[in-house]
Amino acid sequence: MRVALFHFPKTGGTSLHRFLAPLFDAAEICPERIRNFDRFTPEQLAGYSYFSAHMDFARLQLIPGPLYTITVLREPKARVLSLYHFWRAHSWQIIEARNLKGPRLAKEKGLLAFLRHRADGLPLDTDNFYARSLLGRHWSGPRGELVLSDEEALRVSMRNLLTIDTIGFTEDMPGLFAQVTRRLGVAMPEQMPWALSSQGWSDNPDLEPVEREEITPEIDAELDRLTRLDRVIYENARRMFPG
């Protein structure tokens, strides 16, 4: 079976990827892990059996079928906070060595300032990320802004989400793994393979402890604004796929 993991950052997708990848020979795994499937010809993409990337719906459609597609959603405010804290945990040494723009912004700014920032690639990773990723590049402006009304953006996002074969949730990873292993005909892992959870940061020399800020009313209002569409998508998906 050919498999594609539509990976939203900070949802637990890396844990799923690290479980799935060993099921395939190295030559069967597409090396693209971001979204640049455009650099491959359709014939090259057809030669791979496993895809796992931070992609959008338009890039997913570049992969020739048939495909078993999987994605993982997380409560949207929690996802944004997890992204900020993960980026902020990066050491200055690794930030400078790799010129990491997102982690540098998180390291420099408090949470409220980070959420309000409107340059340097933000708020592309925070502003209704599910909706924009599910719409794909054709429905975003040059800076990632939505060019549809909220109502139309939700309609198209949900339509595209429902083409994914298995939709799981960070809050129920065992349930997701049960669905995926059943579909692929493989055994459940003996232990859930949490790959990059904050519990393992102490073992990573590139990451440092992070003190969580209090969620003030101002911060919560910014999170509400940045997830207004994503919360509808997530809540609809939870109702439709209760596990």
Coordinates of C-alpha atoms in Angstrom, one line a residue:
M1 CA 0.0 0.0 0.0
R2 CA 1.2 3.5 -0.8
V3 CA 0.9 5.9 2.1
A4 CA 1.0 9.7 2.5
L5 CA 1.1 11.4 5.9
F6 CA -0.2 15.0 5.6
H7 CA 1.7 16.3 8.6
F8 CA 0.6 19.4 10.5
P9 CA 3.5 20.5 12.7
K10 CA 3.2 20.0 16.5
T11 CA 0.4 17.4 16.3
G12 CA 2.3 14.2 17.0
G13 CA 2.9 13.5 13.3
T14 CA 6.6 12.9 13.8
S15 CA 5.8 10.0 16.2
L16 CA 3.6 8.5 13.6
H17 CA 6.2 9.0 10.9
R18 CA 8.9 7.3 12.9
F19 CA 6.5 4.3 13.3
L20 CA 5.6 4.2 9.6
A21 CA 8.9 4.8 7.9
P22 CA 10.6 1.5 8.9
L23 CA 7.7 -0.3 7.2
F24 CA 9.2 0.7 3.8
D25 CA 12.5 0.1 2.1
A26 CA 14.7 3.3 2.0
A27 CA 14.3 3.5 -1.8
E28 CA 10.5 3.6 -1.4
I29 CA 10.5 6.7 0.8
C30 CA 10.2 10.0 -0.8
P31 CA 13.0 12.2 0.6
E32 CA 10.8 15.4 0.5
R33 CA 9.8 16.3 4.1
I34 CA 8.5 19.9 3.6
R35 CA 6.3 20.6 0.7
N36 CA 8.4 20.8 -2.5
F37 CA 6.9 17.9 -4.4
D38 CA 7.0 20.2 -7.4
R39 CA 10.7 19.3 -7.8
F40 CA 9.7 15.8 -8.8
T41 CA 8.2 14.6 -12.0
P42 CA 4.9 12.6 -11.8
E43 CA 6.9 9.5 -12.8
Q44 CA 9.4 10.0 -10.0
L45 CA 6.6 10.5 -7.4
A46 CA 4.8 7.4 -8.7
G47 CA 8.0 5.4 -7.9
Y48 CA 7.7 6.1 -4.1
S49 CA 5.5 4.2 -1.7
Y50 CA 5.7 6.5 1.4
F51 CA 5.4 10.2 1.7
S52 CA 5.5 12.2 4.9
A53 CA 5.8 16.0 4.8
H54 CA 4.6 19.4 6.0
M55 CA 2.5 20.0 2.9
D56 CA -0.7 21.7 1.8
F57 CA -3.6 20.1 -0.1
A58 CA -2.4 21.3 -3.5
R59 CA 1.0 19.5 -2.9
L60 CA -0.8 16.4 -1.7
Q61 CA -2.7 16.3 -5.0
L62 CA 0.6 16.3 -6.9
I63 CA 1.3 12.7 -5.7
P64 CA -0.2 10.1 -8.1
G65 CA -2.6 7.7 -6.6
P66 CA -3.7 5.3 -5.3
L67 CA -2.8 6.5 -1.8
Y68 CA -3.8 5.8 1.7
T69 CA -3.8 9.3 3.3
I70 CA -3.5 10.1 7.0
T71 CA -3.4 13.3 9.0
V72 CA -3.4 14.3 12.7
L73 CA -5.2 17.3 14.2
R74 CA -4.6 18.8 17.6
E75 CA -6.7 21.4 19.5
P76 CA -5.7 24.5 17.6
K77 CA -4.8 26.8 20.6
A78 CA -2.7 24.0 22.1
R79 CA -0.9 23.5 18.7
V80 CA 0.1 27.2 18.5
L81 CA 1.3 27.2 22.1
S82 CA 3.3 24.0 21.5
L83 CA 4.9 25.5 18.4
Y84 CA 5.9 28.7 20.3
H85 CA 7.4 26.8 23.2
F86 CA 9.2 24.3 21.0
W87 CA 10.7 27.1 18.9
R88 CA 11.6 29.1 22.1
A89 CA 13.3 26.0 23.5
H90 CA 16.0 26.0 20.8
S91 CA 19.4 27.1 22.0
W92 CA 20.9 30.3 20.5
Q93 CA 23.8 28.2 19.3
I94 CA 21.6 26.0 17.0
I95 CA 19.4 29.0 16.0
E96 CA 22.5 30.9 14.7
A97 CA 24.2 27.8 13.3
R98 CA 21.1 27.0 11.2
N99 CA 19.7 30.5 10.8
L100 CA 16.3 29.3 12.2
K101 CA 13.9 32.2 11.7
G102 CA 10.9 30.9 13.6
P103 CA 12.9 29.8 16.7
R104 CA 14.8 33.2 16.6
L105 CA 11.5 35.1 16.8
A106 CA 10.1 32.9 19.6
K107 CA 13.4 33.3 21.5
E108 CA 13.4 37.1 21.2
K109 CA 9.7 37.8 21.8
G110 CA 7.2 37.1 24.6
L111 CA 4.2 35.1 23.7
L112 CA 1.8 38.1 23.1
A113 CA 4.4 39.9 20.9
F114 CA 5.0 36.6 19.0
L115 CA 1.3 36.1 18.3
R116 CA 0.9 39.7 17.0
H117 CA 4.0 39.7 14.8
R118 CA 3.3 40.3 11.1
A119 CA 6.6 39.8 9.4
D120 CA 9.5 37.4 9.0
G121 CA 7.3 34.5 7.9
L122 CA 4.7 35.0 10.7
P123 CA 1.8 34.5 11.1
L124 CA 2.0 31.8 8.3
D125 CA 2.6 29.1 10.9
T126 CA 0.1 30.3 13.4
D127 CA -2.8 32.0 11.7
N128 CA -5.5 29.4 11.0
F129 CA -2.8 27.0 9.8
Y130 CA -5.2 24.1 9.3
A131 CA -7.5 26.1 7.1
R132 CA -4.7 27.6 4.9
S133 CA -3.0 24.2 4.5
L134 CA -6.2 22.5 3.6
L135 CA -7.1 25.2 1.1
G136 CA -3.7 25.0 -0.5
R137 CA -1.6 27.7 -2.2
H138 CA -4.3 28.5 -4.8
W139 CA -6.4 30.1 -2.1
S140 CA -3.8 32.2 -0.3
G141 CA -2.3 35.5 -1.2
P142 CA 1.4 36.3 -1.6
R143 CA 1.9 36.4 2.2
G144 CA -0.3 33.5 3.0
E145 CA -3.4 35.6 3.7
L146 CA -6.7 34.0 3.0
V147 CA -8.4 35.3 -0.2
L148 CA -11.8 33.7 0.6
S149 CA -14.4 34.7 3.2
D150 CA -14.3 32.7 6.4
E151 CA -17.5 30.9 5.4
E152 CA -16.1 29.8 2.0
A153 CA -12.7 29.0 3.5
L154 CA -14.4 26.7 6.0
R155 CA -16.5 25.0 3.3
V156 CA -13.5 24.2 1.1
S157 CA -11.2 23.3 4.0
M158 CA -13.7 20.7 5.3
R159 CA -14.4 19.4 1.8
N160 CA -10.7 18.8 1.3
L161 CA -10.1 17.4 4.8
L162 CA -12.8 14.8 4.2
T163 CA -10.9 13.3 1.3
I164 CA -8.2 12.1 3.8
D165 CA -8.7 8.5 4.6
T166 CA -7.8 8.5 8.3
I167 CA -8.1 11.6 10.5
G168 CA -6.7 11.2 13.9
F169 CA -6.2 13.4 16.9
T170 CA -3.2 14.2 19.2
E171 CA -5.5 13.8 22.2
D172 CA -6.1 10.1 21.2
M173 CA -2.9 8.8 19.6
P174 CA -3.6 5.2 20.6
G175 CA -6.9 5.4 18.7
L176 CA -5.1 6.8 15.6
F177 CA -2.4 4.1 15.8
A178 CA -5.1 1.5 16.1
Q179 CA -6.8 2.8 12.9
V180 CA -3.6 3.0 10.9
T181 CA -2.2 -0.4 12.0
R182 CA -5.5 -2.1 11.2
R183 CA -5.6 -0.5 7.8
L184 CA -2.0 -1.5 7.0
G185 CA -2.2 -4.9 8.6
V186 CA 0.7 -4.4 11.0
A187 CA 0.9 -4.8 14.8
M188 CA 0.4 -2.0 17.2
P189 CA 3.6 -0.7 18.8
E190 CA 4.2 -2.0 22.3
Q191 CA 4.8 1.5 23.5
M192 CA 3.5 4.7 21.9
P193 CA 6.5 6.3 20.1
W194 CA 6.3 9.9 21.3
A195 CA 9.2 11.3 19.3
L196 CA 9.6 15.0 20.1
S197 CA 7.5 15.6 23.1
S198 CA 8.6 18.2 25.6
Q199 CA 9.3 15.4 28.1
G200 CA 12.3 14.4 25.9
W201 CA 13.7 17.9 25.5
S202 CA 16.2 17.3 28.3
D203 CA 17.9 14.6 26.2
N204 CA 18.3 17.0 23.2
P205 CA 21.4 19.2 23.4
D206 CA 19.9 21.7 21.0
L207 CA 16.9 22.4 23.3
E208 CA 16.6 24.2 26.6
P209 CA 14.0 24.3 29.4
V210 CA 11.2 26.8 28.7
E211 CA 9.1 28.6 31.3
R212 CA 5.5 28.8 30.3
E213 CA 3.9 32.2 30.4
E214 CA 0.5 32.8 32.0
I215 CA -2.3 32.9 29.4
T216 CA -3.6 36.4 30.0
P217 CA -7.0 37.6 28.5
E218 CA -5.0 39.5 25.8
I219 CA -3.1 36.4 24.9
D220 CA -6.2 34.3 24.8
A221 CA -7.9 36.9 22.6
E222 CA -5.0 36.6 20.1
L223 CA -5.2 32.8 20.2
D224 CA -8.9 33.0 19.5
R225 CA -8.3 35.2 16.5
L226 CA -5.5 33.1 15.1
T227 CA -7.5 29.9 15.4
R228 CA -11.1 31.0 14.6
L229 CA -11.3 28.8 11.5
D230 CA -9.1 26.0 12.8
R231 CA -11.2 25.5 15.9
V232 CA -14.3 25.0 13.7
I233 CA -12.4 22.5 11.6
Y234 CA -11.1 20.7 14.6
E235 CA -14.5 20.6 16.4
N236 CA -16.3 19.4 13.3
A237 CA -13.7 16.6 12.8
R238 CA -14.0 15.5 16.4
R239 CA -17.8 15.2 16.1
M240 CA -17.6 13.4 12.8
F241 CA -14.8 11.0 13.9
P242 CA -15.3 10.4 17.6
G243 CA -13.0 7.3 17.5

